[in-house]
């Protein structure tokens, strides 16, 4: 199944919202995405697209099984070509980059696509002149924390009751310094292995 990564555009926001609602218990409002996409000097928001038309094999529980096997949606529109199946975002302020969000549709997880999004953000952060990258994750989100640890992130503290839906704490993670030859070498090695495992599935990264 081929995929590509592109810069998020305003036209992508409705699709991104649909993915967000399936990935997070407290989705962002549309206005936040619009504001972020309209501020490309300070940030990078990307979408992961599945290249080609047609339904995913897994049914979307919210729209029902039939909507996934019929060629047309209930509203009569054709299926979206190259649908958005994941996305990620990053701010850069002075020498710090902050990963604000990253998500892949549940039925496509475990295929290195989240890692592809993270690696893309990190390369951008280096290009933008950042020295460190930080982010917050739910303390219970072991999958995300494992992904970040793979890319040198370490726990640096906690924000108590950071998540309003259930009062869960956030763990604050920081990367190693990213503007060093050591990090460049580490990232190049991880990227080589990542791209090798994505093999023919990656059609391109154009951000
Ligand atoms: C976090 C998320 C983006 C990871 O995406 P993914 O495509 O499933 O992950 P990948 O296949 O790219 O995995 C890359 C790494 O993540 C970690 N990982 C992925 N799935 C894992 C699992 N089930 N258990 C433990 N670690 C896991 C591993 O370190 C893995 O590297 P490895 O394959 O060398 O072991 C995805 O789970 C997601 O969208 N979750 C919901 C939204 C979310 O929680 N976002 C993070 C907010 S902080």
mmCIF file of C-alpha atoms and ligand atoms in Angstrom:
data_model
loop_
_atom_site.group_PDB
_atom_site.id
_atom_site.type_symbol
_atom_site.label_atom_id
_atom_site.label_comp_id
_atom_site.label_asym_id
_atom_site.label_seq_id
_atom_site.Cartn_x
_atom_site.Cartn_y
_atom_site.Cartn_z
ATOM 1 C CA UNK A 1 0.000 0.000 0.000
ATOM 2 C CA UNK A 2 1.817 3.203 -1.095
ATOM 3 C CA UNK A 3 2.075 6.342 1.060
ATOM 4 C CA UNK A 4 3.477 9.830 0.764
ATOM 5 C CA UNK A 5 4.086 12.734 3.148
ATOM 6 C CA UNK A 6 3.233 16.291 2.147
ATOM 7 C CA UNK A 7 2.853 19.665 3.790
ATOM 8 C CA UNK A 8 -0.647 20.129 5.233
ATOM 9 C CA UNK A 9 -2.817 22.575 3.285
ATOM 10 C CA UNK A 10 -5.963 24.367 4.377
ATOM 11 C CA UNK A 11 -7.986 22.085 2.072
ATOM 12 C CA UNK A 12 -6.709 19.078 4.064
ATOM 13 C CA UNK A 13 -8.104 20.318 7.386
ATOM 14 C CA UNK A 14 -11.504 18.528 7.169
ATOM 15 C CA UNK A 15 -9.765 15.206 6.512
ATOM 16 C CA UNK A 16 -7.216 15.861 9.251
ATOM 17 C CA UNK A 17 -10.072 16.554 11.675
ATOM 18 C CA UNK A 18 -11.627 13.195 10.785
ATOM 19 C CA UNK A 19 -8.335 11.407 11.524
ATOM 20 C CA UNK A 20 -7.870 13.449 14.729
ATOM 21 C CA UNK A 21 -11.294 12.358 16.007
ATOM 22 C CA UNK A 22 -10.340 8.722 15.520
ATOM 23 C CA UNK A 23 -6.957 9.080 17.213
ATOM 24 C CA UNK A 24 -7.442 11.367 20.221
ATOM 25 C CA UNK A 25 -10.040 11.606 22.997
ATOM 26 C CA UNK A 26 -9.750 15.423 22.984
ATOM 27 C CA UNK A 27 -9.480 16.412 19.306
ATOM 28 C CA UNK A 28 -8.308 19.879 18.351
ATOM 29 C CA UNK A 29 -10.842 22.359 17.000
ATOM 30 C CA UNK A 30 -10.778 23.177 13.298
ATOM 31 C CA UNK A 31 -9.693 26.747 14.053
ATOM 32 C CA UNK A 32 -6.443 25.470 15.619
ATOM 33 C CA UNK A 33 -5.452 23.554 12.506
ATOM 34 C CA UNK A 34 -6.330 26.523 10.315
ATOM 35 C CA UNK A 35 -4.201 28.834 12.456
ATOM 36 C CA UNK A 36 -1.258 26.440 12.432
ATOM 37 C CA UNK A 37 -1.371 25.838 8.677
ATOM 38 C CA UNK A 38 -1.581 29.580 8.095
ATOM 39 C CA UNK A 39 1.638 30.142 10.019
ATOM 40 C CA UNK A 40 4.214 28.172 7.973
ATOM 41 C CA UNK A 41 7.173 30.372 8.942
ATOM 42 C CA UNK A 42 7.161 29.087 12.509
ATOM 43 C CA UNK A 43 5.920 25.549 12.108
ATOM 44 C CA UNK A 44 5.583 22.479 9.958
ATOM 45 C CA UNK A 45 2.379 20.484 9.680
ATOM 46 C CA UNK A 46 2.404 17.440 7.424
ATOM 47 C CA UNK A 47 -0.116 14.906 6.248
ATOM 48 C CA UNK A 48 0.458 11.255 5.489
ATOM 49 C CA UNK A 49 -1.542 10.190 2.433
ATOM 50 C CA UNK A 50 -2.384 6.742 1.224
ATOM 51 C CA UNK A 51 -1.775 6.920 -2.514
ATOM 52 C CA UNK A 52 -4.690 5.714 -4.581
ATOM 53 C CA UNK A 53 -8.432 5.635 -4.237
ATOM 54 C CA UNK A 54 -10.699 3.158 -2.611
ATOM 55 C CA UNK A 55 -11.551 2.019 0.867
ATOM 56 C CA UNK A 56 -9.227 0.736 3.519
ATOM 57 C CA UNK A 57 -9.750 -2.915 4.307
ATOM 58 C CA UNK A 58 -10.786 -2.139 7.875
ATOM 59 C CA UNK A 59 -14.281 -0.715 8.267
ATOM 60 C CA UNK A 60 -14.666 2.646 9.934
ATOM 61 C CA UNK A 61 -16.939 1.942 12.913
ATOM 62 C CA UNK A 62 -18.440 5.424 12.796
ATOM 63 C CA UNK A 63 -19.593 5.299 9.193
ATOM 64 C CA UNK A 64 -20.411 1.611 9.010
ATOM 65 C CA UNK A 65 -19.161 -1.294 6.976
ATOM 66 C CA UNK A 66 -21.060 -0.488 3.779
ATOM 67 C CA UNK A 67 -19.458 2.909 3.409
ATOM 68 C CA UNK A 68 -16.116 1.127 3.166
ATOM 69 C CA UNK A 69 -17.006 -1.339 0.468
ATOM 70 C CA UNK A 70 -19.271 0.765 -1.734
ATOM 71 C CA UNK A 71 -17.515 2.934 -4.308
ATOM 72 C CA UNK A 72 -19.463 6.074 -3.351
ATOM 73 C CA UNK A 73 -20.134 7.729 -0.042
ATOM 74 C CA UNK A 74 -23.648 8.173 1.304
ATOM 75 C CA UNK A 75 -23.557 11.827 0.268
ATOM 76 C CA UNK A 76 -22.910 10.800 -3.331
ATOM 77 C CA UNK A 77 -19.321 12.071 -3.492
ATOM 78 C CA UNK A 78 -16.515 9.915 -4.891
ATOM 79 C CA UNK A 79 -13.980 8.523 -2.434
ATOM 80 C CA UNK A 80 -11.133 10.956 -1.819
ATOM 81 C CA UNK A 81 -8.077 10.249 -3.935
ATOM 82 C CA UNK A 82 -4.936 9.927 -1.784
ATOM 83 C CA UNK A 83 -6.834 10.152 1.516
ATOM 84 C CA UNK A 84 -5.180 11.559 4.640
ATOM 85 C CA UNK A 85 -4.412 8.682 7.024
ATOM 86 C CA UNK A 86 -2.087 10.450 9.437
ATOM 87 C CA UNK A 87 -0.559 13.801 10.271
ATOM 88 C CA UNK A 88 1.980 15.506 12.528
ATOM 89 C CA UNK A 89 3.019 18.999 13.552
ATOM 90 C CA UNK A 90 5.953 20.903 14.974
ATOM 91 C CA UNK A 91 6.635 24.475 16.107
ATOM 92 C CA UNK A 92 10.094 25.992 16.094
ATOM 93 C CA UNK A 93 10.756 28.846 18.502
ATOM 94 C CA UNK A 94 14.346 30.072 18.650
ATOM 95 C CA UNK A 95 16.495 26.985 19.210
ATOM 96 C CA UNK A 96 13.666 24.769 20.489
ATOM 97 C CA UNK A 97 11.272 22.695 18.468
ATOM 98 C CA UNK A 98 8.040 21.402 19.989
ATOM 99 C CA UNK A 99 6.210 18.423 18.534
ATOM 100 C CA UNK A 100 2.570 19.319 18.982
ATOM 101 C CA UNK A 101 0.815 16.307 17.510
ATOM 102 C CA UNK A 102 1.375 13.056 15.649
ATOM 103 C CA UNK A 103 -1.158 10.407 14.681
ATOM 104 C CA UNK A 104 -1.805 7.508 12.325
ATOM 105 C CA UNK A 105 -5.193 5.869 11.772
ATOM 106 C CA UNK A 106 -5.583 2.835 14.063
ATOM 107 C CA UNK A 107 -5.841 0.349 11.187
ATOM 108 C CA UNK A 108 -2.484 1.494 9.747
ATOM 109 C CA UNK A 109 -0.414 1.494 12.931
ATOM 110 C CA UNK A 110 2.637 -0.716 13.358
ATOM 111 C CA UNK A 111 3.855 -0.174 9.769
ATOM 112 C CA UNK A 112 6.497 2.460 10.607
ATOM 113 C CA UNK A 113 4.277 5.295 9.429
ATOM 114 C CA UNK A 114 4.307 7.114 12.770
ATOM 115 C CA UNK A 115 8.080 6.818 12.714
ATOM 116 C CA UNK A 116 8.135 8.234 9.176
ATOM 117 C CA UNK A 117 6.186 11.272 10.408
ATOM 118 C CA UNK A 118 8.484 11.760 13.406
ATOM 119 C CA UNK A 119 11.629 11.405 11.313
ATOM 120 C CA UNK A 120 10.274 13.971 8.845
ATOM 121 C CA UNK A 121 9.623 16.452 11.669
ATOM 122 C CA UNK A 122 13.085 15.945 13.139
ATOM 123 C CA UNK A 123 14.803 16.595 9.823
ATOM 124 C CA UNK A 124 12.771 19.778 9.475
ATOM 125 C CA UNK A 125 13.688 20.855 13.017
ATOM 126 C CA UNK A 126 17.379 20.466 12.198
ATOM 127 C CA UNK A 127 16.934 22.410 8.956
ATOM 128 C CA UNK A 128 15.124 25.159 10.856
ATOM 129 C CA UNK A 129 18.062 25.591 13.200
ATOM 130 C CA UNK A 130 16.628 24.026 16.360
ATOM 131 C CA UNK A 131 18.999 22.523 18.912
ATOM 132 C CA UNK A 132 16.535 20.438 20.922
ATOM 133 C CA UNK A 133 13.079 18.975 20.473
ATOM 134 C CA UNK A 134 10.498 18.568 23.190
ATOM 135 C CA UNK A 135 6.988 17.150 23.493
ATOM 136 C CA UNK A 136 4.412 15.932 25.983
ATOM 137 C CA UNK A 137 2.786 12.511 26.045
ATOM 138 C CA UNK A 138 0.216 10.897 28.290
ATOM 139 C CA UNK A 139 1.975 8.853 30.970
ATOM 140 C CA UNK A 140 -0.128 5.880 29.821
ATOM 141 C CA UNK A 141 0.911 6.260 26.168
ATOM 142 C CA UNK A 142 3.701 3.714 26.153
ATOM 143 C CA UNK A 143 3.626 3.248 22.372
ATOM 144 C CA UNK A 144 4.301 6.916 21.679
ATOM 145 C CA UNK A 145 6.969 7.086 24.392
ATOM 146 C CA UNK A 146 8.733 4.043 22.886
ATOM 147 C CA UNK A 147 8.743 5.735 19.487
ATOM 148 C CA UNK A 148 10.211 8.929 20.967
ATOM 149 C CA UNK A 149 12.832 7.033 22.991
ATOM 150 C CA UNK A 150 13.987 5.366 19.771
ATOM 151 C CA UNK A 151 14.840 8.892 18.556
ATOM 152 C CA UNK A 152 16.786 9.822 21.750
ATOM 153 C CA UNK A 153 13.921 11.458 23.689
ATOM 154 C CA UNK A 154 14.112 11.052 27.460
ATOM 155 C CA UNK A 155 11.758 11.833 30.328
ATOM 156 C CA UNK A 156 12.500 15.236 31.820
ATOM 157 C CA UNK A 157 9.556 15.690 34.168
ATOM 158 C CA UNK A 158 5.801 15.636 34.476
ATOM 159 C CA UNK A 159 2.930 18.082 34.069
ATOM 160 C CA UNK A 160 0.340 17.167 36.654
ATOM 161 C CA UNK A 161 -3.250 16.637 35.431
ATOM 162 C CA UNK A 162 -2.290 18.036 32.014
ATOM 163 C CA UNK A 163 -5.073 16.284 30.100
ATOM 164 C CA UNK A 164 -8.478 17.738 30.786
ATOM 165 C CA UNK A 165 -10.559 14.705 29.763
ATOM 166 C CA UNK A 166 -9.327 12.374 32.519
ATOM 167 C CA UNK A 167 -6.872 14.459 34.543
ATOM 168 C CA UNK A 168 -3.953 12.316 33.393
ATOM 169 C CA UNK A 169 -0.398 13.572 33.866
ATOM 170 C CA UNK A 170 1.844 14.347 30.903
ATOM 171 C CA UNK A 171 5.403 13.199 30.714
ATOM 172 C CA UNK A 172 7.656 15.891 29.253
ATOM 173 C CA UNK A 173 10.336 14.482 26.968
ATOM 174 C CA UNK A 174 13.388 16.116 25.403
ATOM 175 C CA UNK A 175 15.580 14.846 22.603
ATOM 176 C CA UNK A 176 19.350 14.849 22.675
ATOM 177 C CA UNK A 177 20.892 17.911 21.035
ATOM 178 C CA UNK A 178 19.941 17.637 17.365
ATOM 179 C CA UNK A 179 22.483 20.094 15.917
ATOM 180 C CA UNK A 180 25.448 17.784 16.431
ATOM 181 C CA UNK A 181 27.304 15.359 14.137
ATOM 182 C CA UNK A 182 26.417 12.539 16.574
ATOM 183 C CA UNK A 183 22.694 13.164 16.221
ATOM 184 C CA UNK A 184 22.998 13.553 12.446
ATOM 185 C CA UNK A 185 24.710 10.175 12.301
ATOM 186 C CA UNK A 186 22.103 8.545 14.545
ATOM 187 C CA UNK A 187 19.248 10.019 12.518
ATOM 188 C CA UNK A 188 20.829 8.937 9.229
ATOM 189 C CA UNK A 189 21.114 5.359 10.513
ATOM 190 C CA UNK A 190 17.534 5.287 11.769
ATOM 191 C CA UNK A 191 16.294 6.837 8.533
ATOM 192 C CA UNK A 192 18.143 4.287 6.407
ATOM 193 C CA UNK A 193 16.570 1.399 8.353
ATOM 194 C CA UNK A 194 13.161 3.079 8.299
ATOM 195 C CA UNK A 195 13.175 3.676 4.565
ATOM 196 C CA UNK A 196 14.430 0.142 3.971
ATOM 197 C CA UNK A 197 11.520 -1.294 5.952
ATOM 198 C CA UNK A 198 9.027 0.971 4.170
ATOM 199 C CA UNK A 199 10.610 -0.260 0.959
ATOM 200 C CA UNK A 200 8.267 0.136 -2.040
ATOM 201 C CA UNK A 201 5.508 1.612 0.157
ATOM 202 C CA UNK A 202 7.019 5.109 0.323
ATOM 203 C CA UNK A 203 6.216 7.199 -2.737
ATOM 204 C CA UNK A 204 7.847 10.353 -1.451
ATOM 205 C CA UNK A 205 8.283 12.946 1.273
ATOM 206 C CA UNK A 206 7.746 16.462 -0.005
ATOM 207 C CA UNK A 207 7.547 19.087 2.717
HETATM 208 C C1 LIG B 1 2.074 6.965 18.356
HETATM 209 C C2 LIG B 1 1.752 6.535 16.917
HETATM 210 C C3 LIG B 1 1.801 7.758 16.012
HETATM 211 C C4 LIG B 1 2.832 5.523 16.476
HETATM 212 O O1 LIG B 1 2.612 5.235 15.100
HETATM 213 P P1 LIG B 1 2.790 3.788 14.468
HETATM 214 O O2 LIG B 1 2.737 3.958 13.003
HETATM 215 O O3 LIG B 1 1.857 2.820 15.057
HETATM 216 O O4 LIG B 1 4.254 3.368 14.960
HETATM 217 P P2 LIG B 1 5.404 2.749 14.090
HETATM 218 O O5 LIG B 1 4.934 1.526 13.378
HETATM 219 O O6 LIG B 1 5.995 3.818 13.243
HETATM 220 O O7 LIG B 1 6.442 2.305 15.205
HETATM 221 C C5 LIG B 1 7.666 2.981 15.419
HETATM 222 C C6 LIG B 1 8.136 2.734 16.831
HETATM 223 O O8 LIG B 1 7.111 3.075 17.774
HETATM 224 C C7 LIG B 1 7.134 2.155 18.860
HETATM 225 N N1 LIG B 1 5.949 1.301 18.814
HETATM 226 C C8 LIG B 1 5.038 1.218 17.819
HETATM 227 N N2 LIG B 1 4.042 0.350 18.154
HETATM 228 C C9 LIG B 1 4.368 -0.111 19.385
HETATM 229 C C10 LIG B 1 3.730 -1.010 20.280
HETATM 230 N N3 LIG B 1 2.571 -1.613 19.970
HETATM 231 N N4 LIG B 1 4.311 -1.236 21.489
HETATM 232 C C11 LIG B 1 5.475 -0.632 21.830
HETATM 233 N N5 LIG B 1 6.115 0.240 21.020
HETATM 234 C C12 LIG B 1 5.576 0.491 19.810
HETATM 235 C C13 LIG B 1 8.377 1.308 18.642
HETATM 236 O O9 LIG B 1 9.475 1.985 19.203
HETATM 237 C C14 LIG B 1 8.483 1.305 17.140
HETATM 238 O O10 LIG B 1 9.777 1.052 16.673
HETATM 239 P P3 LIG B 1 10.195 -0.495 16.385
HETATM 240 O O11 LIG B 1 9.252 -0.960 15.311
HETATM 241 O O12 LIG B 1 11.604 -0.402 15.931
HETATM 242 O O13 LIG B 1 10.003 -1.242 17.661
HETATM 243 C C15 LIG B 1 0.376 5.837 16.817
HETATM 244 O O14 LIG B 1 0.337 4.815 17.760
HETATM 245 C C16 LIG B 1 -0.813 6.757 17.045
HETATM 246 O O15 LIG B 1 -1.303 7.404 16.131
HETATM 247 N N6 LIG B 1 -1.338 6.782 18.298
HETATM 248 C C17 LIG B 1 -2.517 7.614 18.629
HETATM 249 C C18 LIG B 1 -2.164 9.079 18.688
HETATM 250 C C19 LIG B 1 -1.069 9.314 19.716
HETATM 251 O O16 LIG B 1 -1.089 8.769 20.814
HETATM 252 N N7 LIG B 1 -0.097 10.172 19.345
HETATM 253 C C20 LIG B 1 1.012 10.509 20.212
HETATM 254 C C21 LIG B 1 0.648 11.634 21.103
HETATM 255 S S1 LIG B 1 1.989 11.986 22.245
#
